XYZ file of C-alpha atoms in Angstrom:
459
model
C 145.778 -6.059 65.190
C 148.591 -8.315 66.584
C 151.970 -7.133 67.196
C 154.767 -8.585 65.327
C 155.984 -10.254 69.098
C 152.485 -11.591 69.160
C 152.198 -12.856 65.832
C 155.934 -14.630 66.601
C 154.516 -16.186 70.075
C 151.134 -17.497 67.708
C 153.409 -19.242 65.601
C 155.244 -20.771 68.043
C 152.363 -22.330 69.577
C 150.866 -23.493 66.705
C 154.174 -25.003 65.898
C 154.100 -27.189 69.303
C 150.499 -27.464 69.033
C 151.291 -29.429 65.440
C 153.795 -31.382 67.438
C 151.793 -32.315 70.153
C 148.779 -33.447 67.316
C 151.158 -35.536 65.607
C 151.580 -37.447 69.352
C 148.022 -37.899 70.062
C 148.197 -35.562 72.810
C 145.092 -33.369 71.947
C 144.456 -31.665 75.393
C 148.042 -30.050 74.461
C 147.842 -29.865 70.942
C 144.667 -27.395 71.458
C 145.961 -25.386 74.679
C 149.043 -24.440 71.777
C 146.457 -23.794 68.971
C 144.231 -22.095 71.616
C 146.799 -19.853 72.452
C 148.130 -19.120 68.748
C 144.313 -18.038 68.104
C 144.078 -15.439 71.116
C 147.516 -14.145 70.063
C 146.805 -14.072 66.753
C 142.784 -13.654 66.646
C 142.779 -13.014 62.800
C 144.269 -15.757 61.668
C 142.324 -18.165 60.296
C 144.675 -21.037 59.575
C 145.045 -21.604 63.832
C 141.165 -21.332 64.115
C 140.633 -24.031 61.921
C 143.555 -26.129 63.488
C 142.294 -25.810 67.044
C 138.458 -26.992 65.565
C 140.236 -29.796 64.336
C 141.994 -30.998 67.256
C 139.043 -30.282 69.971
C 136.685 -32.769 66.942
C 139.860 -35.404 67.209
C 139.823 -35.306 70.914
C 136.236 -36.571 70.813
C 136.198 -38.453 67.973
C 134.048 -36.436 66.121
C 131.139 -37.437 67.805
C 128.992 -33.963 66.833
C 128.076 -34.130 70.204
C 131.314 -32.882 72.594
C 132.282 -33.808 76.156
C 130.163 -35.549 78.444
C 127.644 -33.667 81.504
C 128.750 -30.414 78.795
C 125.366 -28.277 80.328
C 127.302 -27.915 83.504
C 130.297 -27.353 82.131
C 129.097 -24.509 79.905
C 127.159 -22.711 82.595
C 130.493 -20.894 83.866
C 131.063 -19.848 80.466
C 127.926 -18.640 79.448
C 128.290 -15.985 82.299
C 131.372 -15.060 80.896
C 130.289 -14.428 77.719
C 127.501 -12.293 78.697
C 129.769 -10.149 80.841
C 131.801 -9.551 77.742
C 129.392 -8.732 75.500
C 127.789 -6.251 78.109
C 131.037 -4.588 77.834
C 131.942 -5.266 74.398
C 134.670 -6.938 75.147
C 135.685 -8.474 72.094
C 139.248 -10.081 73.266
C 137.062 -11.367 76.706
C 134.144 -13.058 74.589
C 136.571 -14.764 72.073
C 138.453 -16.176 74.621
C 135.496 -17.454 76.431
C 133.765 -18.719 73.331
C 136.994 -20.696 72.444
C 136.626 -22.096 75.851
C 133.712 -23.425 75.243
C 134.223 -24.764 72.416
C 136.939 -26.818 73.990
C 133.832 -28.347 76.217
C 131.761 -28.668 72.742
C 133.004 -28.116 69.774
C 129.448 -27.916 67.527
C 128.134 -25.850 69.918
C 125.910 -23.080 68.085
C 126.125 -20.327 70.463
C 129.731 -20.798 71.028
C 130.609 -20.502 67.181
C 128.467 -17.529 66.922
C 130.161 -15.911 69.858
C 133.429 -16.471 67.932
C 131.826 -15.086 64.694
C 130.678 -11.564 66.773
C 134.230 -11.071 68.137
C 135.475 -11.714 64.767
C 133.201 -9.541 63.198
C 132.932 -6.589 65.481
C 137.276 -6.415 65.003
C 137.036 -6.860 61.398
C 138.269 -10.569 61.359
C 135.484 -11.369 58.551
C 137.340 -14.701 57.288
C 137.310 -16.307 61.136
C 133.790 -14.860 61.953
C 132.655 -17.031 58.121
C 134.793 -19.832 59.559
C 132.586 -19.697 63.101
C 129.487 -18.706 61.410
C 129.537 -21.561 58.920
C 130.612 -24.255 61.823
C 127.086 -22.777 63.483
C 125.471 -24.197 60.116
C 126.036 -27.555 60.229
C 123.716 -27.497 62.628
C 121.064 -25.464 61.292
C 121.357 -25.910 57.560
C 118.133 -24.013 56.834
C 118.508 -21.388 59.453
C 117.502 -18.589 56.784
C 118.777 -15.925 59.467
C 121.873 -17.897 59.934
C 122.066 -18.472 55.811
C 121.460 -14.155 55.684
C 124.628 -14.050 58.038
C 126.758 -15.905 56.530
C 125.845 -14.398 52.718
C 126.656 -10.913 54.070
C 130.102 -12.065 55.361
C 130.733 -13.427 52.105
C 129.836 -9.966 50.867
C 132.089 -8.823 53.323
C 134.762 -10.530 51.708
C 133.838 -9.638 48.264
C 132.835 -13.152 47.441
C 129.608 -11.866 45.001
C 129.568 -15.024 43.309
C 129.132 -17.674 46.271
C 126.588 -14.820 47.808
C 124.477 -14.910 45.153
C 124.502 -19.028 45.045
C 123.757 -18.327 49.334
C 120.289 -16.011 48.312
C 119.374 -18.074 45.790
C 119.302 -21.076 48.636
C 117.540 -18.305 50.802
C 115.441 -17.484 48.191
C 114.213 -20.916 48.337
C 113.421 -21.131 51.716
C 111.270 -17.795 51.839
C 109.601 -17.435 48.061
C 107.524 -14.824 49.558
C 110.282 -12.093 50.596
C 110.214 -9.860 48.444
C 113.335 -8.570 49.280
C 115.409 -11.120 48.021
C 115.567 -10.521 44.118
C 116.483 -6.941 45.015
C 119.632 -7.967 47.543
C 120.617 -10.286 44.652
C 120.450 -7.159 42.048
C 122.407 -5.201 44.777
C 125.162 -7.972 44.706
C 125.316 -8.571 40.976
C 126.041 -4.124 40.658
C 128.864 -4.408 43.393
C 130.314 -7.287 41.769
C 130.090 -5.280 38.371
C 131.834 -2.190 40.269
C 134.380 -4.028 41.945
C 135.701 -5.791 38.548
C 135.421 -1.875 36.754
C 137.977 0.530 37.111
C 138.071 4.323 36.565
C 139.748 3.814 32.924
C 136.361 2.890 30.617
C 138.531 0.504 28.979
C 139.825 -1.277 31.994
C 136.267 -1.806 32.811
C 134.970 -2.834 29.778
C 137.916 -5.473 30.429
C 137.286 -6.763 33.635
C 133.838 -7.204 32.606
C 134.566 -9.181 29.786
C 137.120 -11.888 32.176
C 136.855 -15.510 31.903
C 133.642 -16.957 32.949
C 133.518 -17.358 36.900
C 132.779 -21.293 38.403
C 129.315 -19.207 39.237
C 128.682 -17.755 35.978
C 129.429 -21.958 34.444
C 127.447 -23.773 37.233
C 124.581 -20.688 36.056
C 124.752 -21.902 32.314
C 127.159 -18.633 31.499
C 129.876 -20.256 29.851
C 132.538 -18.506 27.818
C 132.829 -18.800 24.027
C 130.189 -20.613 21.786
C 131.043 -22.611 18.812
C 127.482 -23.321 18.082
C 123.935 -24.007 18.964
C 123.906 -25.152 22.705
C 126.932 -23.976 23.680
C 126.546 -20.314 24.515
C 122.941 -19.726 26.196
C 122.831 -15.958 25.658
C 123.764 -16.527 21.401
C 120.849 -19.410 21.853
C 118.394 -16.931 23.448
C 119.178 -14.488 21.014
C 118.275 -17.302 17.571
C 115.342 -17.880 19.541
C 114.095 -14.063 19.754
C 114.594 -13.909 15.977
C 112.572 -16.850 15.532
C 110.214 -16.130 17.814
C 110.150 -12.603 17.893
C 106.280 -12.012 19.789
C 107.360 -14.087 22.621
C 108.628 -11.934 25.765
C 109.976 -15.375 28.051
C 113.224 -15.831 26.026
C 113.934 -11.747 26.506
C 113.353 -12.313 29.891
C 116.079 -15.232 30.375
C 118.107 -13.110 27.867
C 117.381 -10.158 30.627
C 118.751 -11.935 33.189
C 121.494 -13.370 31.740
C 123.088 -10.524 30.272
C 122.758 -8.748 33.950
C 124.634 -11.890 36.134
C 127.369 -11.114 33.118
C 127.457 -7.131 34.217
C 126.126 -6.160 30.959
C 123.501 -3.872 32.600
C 122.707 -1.966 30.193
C 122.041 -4.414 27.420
C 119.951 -6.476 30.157
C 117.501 -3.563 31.264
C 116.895 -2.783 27.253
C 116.348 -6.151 26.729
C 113.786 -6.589 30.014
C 112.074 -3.443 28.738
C 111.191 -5.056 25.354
C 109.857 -8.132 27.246
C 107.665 -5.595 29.387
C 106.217 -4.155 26.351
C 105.590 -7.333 24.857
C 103.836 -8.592 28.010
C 101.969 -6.148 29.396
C 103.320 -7.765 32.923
C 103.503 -5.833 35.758
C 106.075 -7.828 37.279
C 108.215 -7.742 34.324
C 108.097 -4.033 34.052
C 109.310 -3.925 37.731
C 112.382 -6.238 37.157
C 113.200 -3.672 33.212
C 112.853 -0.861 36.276
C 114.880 -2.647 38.652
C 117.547 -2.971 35.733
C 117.224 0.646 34.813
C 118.145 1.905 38.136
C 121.260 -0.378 39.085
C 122.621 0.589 35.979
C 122.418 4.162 36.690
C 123.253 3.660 39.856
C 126.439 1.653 38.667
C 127.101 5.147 36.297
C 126.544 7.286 39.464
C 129.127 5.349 41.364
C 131.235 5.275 38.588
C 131.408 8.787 38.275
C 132.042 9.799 41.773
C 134.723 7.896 42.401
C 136.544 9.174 39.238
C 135.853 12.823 40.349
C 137.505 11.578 43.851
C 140.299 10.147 42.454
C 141.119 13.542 39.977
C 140.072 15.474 42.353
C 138.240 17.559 39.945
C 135.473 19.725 41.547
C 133.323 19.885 38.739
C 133.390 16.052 38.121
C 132.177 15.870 41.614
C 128.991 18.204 41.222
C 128.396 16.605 37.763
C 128.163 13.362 40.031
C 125.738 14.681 42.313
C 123.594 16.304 39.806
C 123.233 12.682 38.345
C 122.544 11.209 41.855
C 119.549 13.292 42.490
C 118.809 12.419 39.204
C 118.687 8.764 39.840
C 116.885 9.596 43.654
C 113.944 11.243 41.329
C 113.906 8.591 39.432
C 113.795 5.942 42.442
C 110.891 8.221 43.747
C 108.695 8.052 40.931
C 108.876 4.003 40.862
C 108.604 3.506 44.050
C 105.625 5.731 44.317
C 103.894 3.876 41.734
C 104.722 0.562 43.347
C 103.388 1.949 46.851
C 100.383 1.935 45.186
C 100.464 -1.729 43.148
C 101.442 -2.899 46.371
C 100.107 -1.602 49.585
C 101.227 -4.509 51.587
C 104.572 -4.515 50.731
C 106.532 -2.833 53.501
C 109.755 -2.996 52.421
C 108.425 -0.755 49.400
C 107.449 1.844 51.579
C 110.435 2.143 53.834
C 112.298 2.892 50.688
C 110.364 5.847 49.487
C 110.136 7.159 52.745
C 114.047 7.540 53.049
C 114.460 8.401 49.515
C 111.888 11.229 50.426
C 113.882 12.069 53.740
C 117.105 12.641 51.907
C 115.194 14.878 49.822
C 113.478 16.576 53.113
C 110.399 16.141 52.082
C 109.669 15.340 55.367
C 106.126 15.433 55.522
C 105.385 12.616 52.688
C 108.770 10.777 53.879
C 106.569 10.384 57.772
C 103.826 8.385 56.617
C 105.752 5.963 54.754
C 108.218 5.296 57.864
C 105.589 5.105 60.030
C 103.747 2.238 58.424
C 107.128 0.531 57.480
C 107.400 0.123 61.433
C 105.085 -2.315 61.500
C 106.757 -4.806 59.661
C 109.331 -6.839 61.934
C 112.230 -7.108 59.780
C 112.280 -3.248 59.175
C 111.276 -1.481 62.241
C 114.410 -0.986 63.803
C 115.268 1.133 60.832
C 112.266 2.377 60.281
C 112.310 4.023 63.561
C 115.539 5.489 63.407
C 114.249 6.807 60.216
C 111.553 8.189 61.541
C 113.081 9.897 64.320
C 115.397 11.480 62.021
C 112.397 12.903 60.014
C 110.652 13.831 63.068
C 113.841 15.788 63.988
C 114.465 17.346 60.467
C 110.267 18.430 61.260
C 111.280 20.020 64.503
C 109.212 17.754 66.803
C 111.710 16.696 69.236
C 109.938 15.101 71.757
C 108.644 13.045 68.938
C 111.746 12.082 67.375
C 113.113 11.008 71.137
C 110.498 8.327 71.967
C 111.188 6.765 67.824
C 114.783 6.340 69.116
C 113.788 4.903 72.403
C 111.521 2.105 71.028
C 114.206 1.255 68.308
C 116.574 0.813 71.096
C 114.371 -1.950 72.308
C 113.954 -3.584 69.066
C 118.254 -3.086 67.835
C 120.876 -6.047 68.030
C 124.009 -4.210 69.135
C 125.921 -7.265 67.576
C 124.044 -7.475 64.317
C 123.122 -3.489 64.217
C 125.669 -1.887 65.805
C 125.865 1.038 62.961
C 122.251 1.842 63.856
C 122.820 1.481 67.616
C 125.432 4.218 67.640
C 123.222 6.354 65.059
C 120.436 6.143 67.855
C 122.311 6.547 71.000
C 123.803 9.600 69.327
C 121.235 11.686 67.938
C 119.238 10.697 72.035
C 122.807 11.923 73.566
C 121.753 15.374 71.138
C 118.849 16.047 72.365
C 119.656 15.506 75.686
C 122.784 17.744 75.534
C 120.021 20.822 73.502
C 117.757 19.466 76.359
C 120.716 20.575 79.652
C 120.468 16.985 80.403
C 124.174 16.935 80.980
C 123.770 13.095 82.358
C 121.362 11.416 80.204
C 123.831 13.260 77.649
C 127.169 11.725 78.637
C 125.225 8.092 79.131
C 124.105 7.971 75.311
C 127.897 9.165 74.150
C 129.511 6.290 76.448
C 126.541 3.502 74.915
C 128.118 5.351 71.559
C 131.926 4.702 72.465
C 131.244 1.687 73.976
C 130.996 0.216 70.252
C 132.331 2.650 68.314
C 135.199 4.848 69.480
C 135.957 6.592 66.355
C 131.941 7.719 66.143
C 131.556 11.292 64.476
C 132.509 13.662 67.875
C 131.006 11.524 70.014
C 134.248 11.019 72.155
C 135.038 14.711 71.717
C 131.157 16.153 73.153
C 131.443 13.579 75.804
C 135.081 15.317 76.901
C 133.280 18.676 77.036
C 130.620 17.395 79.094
C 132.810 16.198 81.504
C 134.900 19.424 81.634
C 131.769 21.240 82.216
C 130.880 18.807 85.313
């Protein structure tokens, strides 16, 4: 975070930087805003001046300065230096340098979003990550990114416009329609509060630009006017039809009225006979207990009250029985589905059943977009089964397949439980080089810092 004498210098430049702008004189105009955003790297309002000043300069030609390959190479080295050490201060300052050269540059704007990120500056890394867009508008990784800063930043409802785009581009994910049910139960639990009648409140707040653009305006006077009142005259009249409980379903959910949604998808199930329909009423089911669960915990934290608390749990492995039982069944509607199986098997590791939770993991490795946690998974499980040597060579092929930048929670996970074994193993070394690969990202990890002092004391 920036000292206040920082902060004081940052506002100063930007100051001159404004002055200089209002002369014409850009090269100045974005040294000042350049040096109000490295004082100040969390401030958005100098990121966005300096953009505009380095467009100005080249009259927003899209394209930046001329012979800009050679002038980037220099920078580019930089940049990978910093990130080697993760250097956050070091690569935003180099990124920004580029992005005086070129100021559309992709790789530059996503440096500036991972220096952001990895020091919490979510707004600035949204402001870099959506400058990277304009380039690649249907970059669905790109699109993920930016969605999850936006989660981030408890933004649910421009999120869930974001994976519906998403959704678009890749109708066959099936992960997708449950990220957006994930979204629509943390924007229900951030608008409740412990009081039931504060949350019955907040989720009864004006309509959202989301919920009007969705067809979920407030109050109805009449037919037409409110879609859930005109979904529920068309149930009555025709009352053998599931598709209007289905809308109805779905409606009531975006409006965090979770329970009345999952009755009302259950109904359509029955009426159906659909599979698929049965899975959304489950889907329903369980983010409304899972809404309860979270509900509950966090009053028992905030009174403190011991019994509240193992209430809580009891209800939580509840809910994991529950998830076990669906997911079972849809293991088996769904062989191919790897995403399915990757679930059970943790849901079966946190319940150390170790040898059912192995075969899921295993076979949830071979699908790209899960194997790096799928491995760490499975070395966990292989660990909790007491076959080291085993759970060493999972964590050493996820290594290979984990983005420190985009994973870095599962990079320090990994290095840490290899810098375990190695320390059970008298590898007092390979020991201390997995807790530095730890610190190197995360300082505050669990006792990494603390182990790797001992080690050192015993060298």
């Amino acid at each position: 975070m920036a000292s206040d004498r920082d902060k004081e210098i940052a506002k100063k430049s930007w100051q001159h930087g404004n002055g200089a702008l209002s002369k014409q004189n850009f090269d100045l105009a974005i040294q000042m805003y350049y040096q109000a955003a490295q004082k100040d790297p969390g401030n958005l309002l100098y990121r966005q001046s300096l953009r505009g000043a380095e467009r100005k300069k080249y009259g927003d030609n899209g394209t930046g300065a001329s012979m800009k390959g050679v002038k980037l190479m220099g920078v580019k080295g930089r940049i990978k230096k910093a990130r080697s050490k993760s250097d956050w201060a070091a690569l935003d300052g180099a990124a920004e340098e580029g992005l005086k050269i070129d100021p559309w540059d992709t790789e530059m704007n996503l440096a500036v979003a991972d220096a952001a990120e990895a020091r919490e500056h979510y707004e600035v890394a949204k402001f870099a990550v959506d400058a990277a867009l304009a380039r690649n508008k249907e970059d669905v990784k790109l699109l993920t990114r930016y969605a999850n800063l936006l989660e981030e930043l408890e933004e649910f409802e421009p999120a869930l416009v974001l994976w519906g785009q998403i959704k678009k581009l890749t109708p066959d994910d099936p992960n997708i329609d449950r990220k957006m049910t994930q979204l629509h139960t943390s924007k229900m639990i951030n608008k409740t509060q412990a009081d039931e009648g504060e949350g019955t409140r907040a989720m009864q707040q004006a309509a959202t630009a989301y919920d009007e653009a969705s067809g979920l305006g407030g109050g109805a006077d009449g037919p037409g006017q409110d879609p859930i009142a005109d979904l529920q005259r068309q149930i009555r009249k025709q009352p053998d039809d599931p598709n209007p409980r289905v809308r109805l379903a779905d409606l009531l959910f975006k409006k965090g009225k979770l329970k009345e949604a999952a009755a009302t998808m259950k109904e359509a199930a029955e009426l159906s006979g659909d599979l698929s329909i049965k899975e959304r009423y489950e889907d329903m089911m369980l983010a409304d207990l899972r809404a309860e669960v979270d509900a509950s915990k966090q009053k028992a934290r905030k009174l403190k009250d011991e019994k509240r608390m193992e209430r809580a749990k009891k209800y939580e492995a509840q809910l994991t029985e529950k998830e076990i039982d669906i997911l079972t069944r849809r293991a088996e509607n769904h062989p191919k589905n790897m995403r399915v199986k990757y679930d059970l098997g943790t849901r079966l590791l946190a319940r150390r059943e170790v040898a059912k939770a192995i075969p899921m993991l295993q076979q949830a490795t071979t699908d790209n977009r899960l194997e790096s946690d799928a491995r760490v998974s499975l070395g966990e499980a292989f660990l909790l089964d007491g076959k080291r040597p085993l759970a060493k060579r999972q964590f050493l092929n996820a290594l290979e397949t984990i983005d420190v930048h985009e994973q870095a929670d599962l990079f320090c996970k990994c290095h840490y439980a290899l810098g375990r074994l190695a320390e059970e193993a008298k590898e007092i070394r390979e020991a201390e080089k997995h807790y530095s690969e730890v610190l190197g990202v995360d300082y505050g990890y669990r006792d990494a810092n603390d182990r790797l002092t001992k080690l050192a004391d015993q060298g």
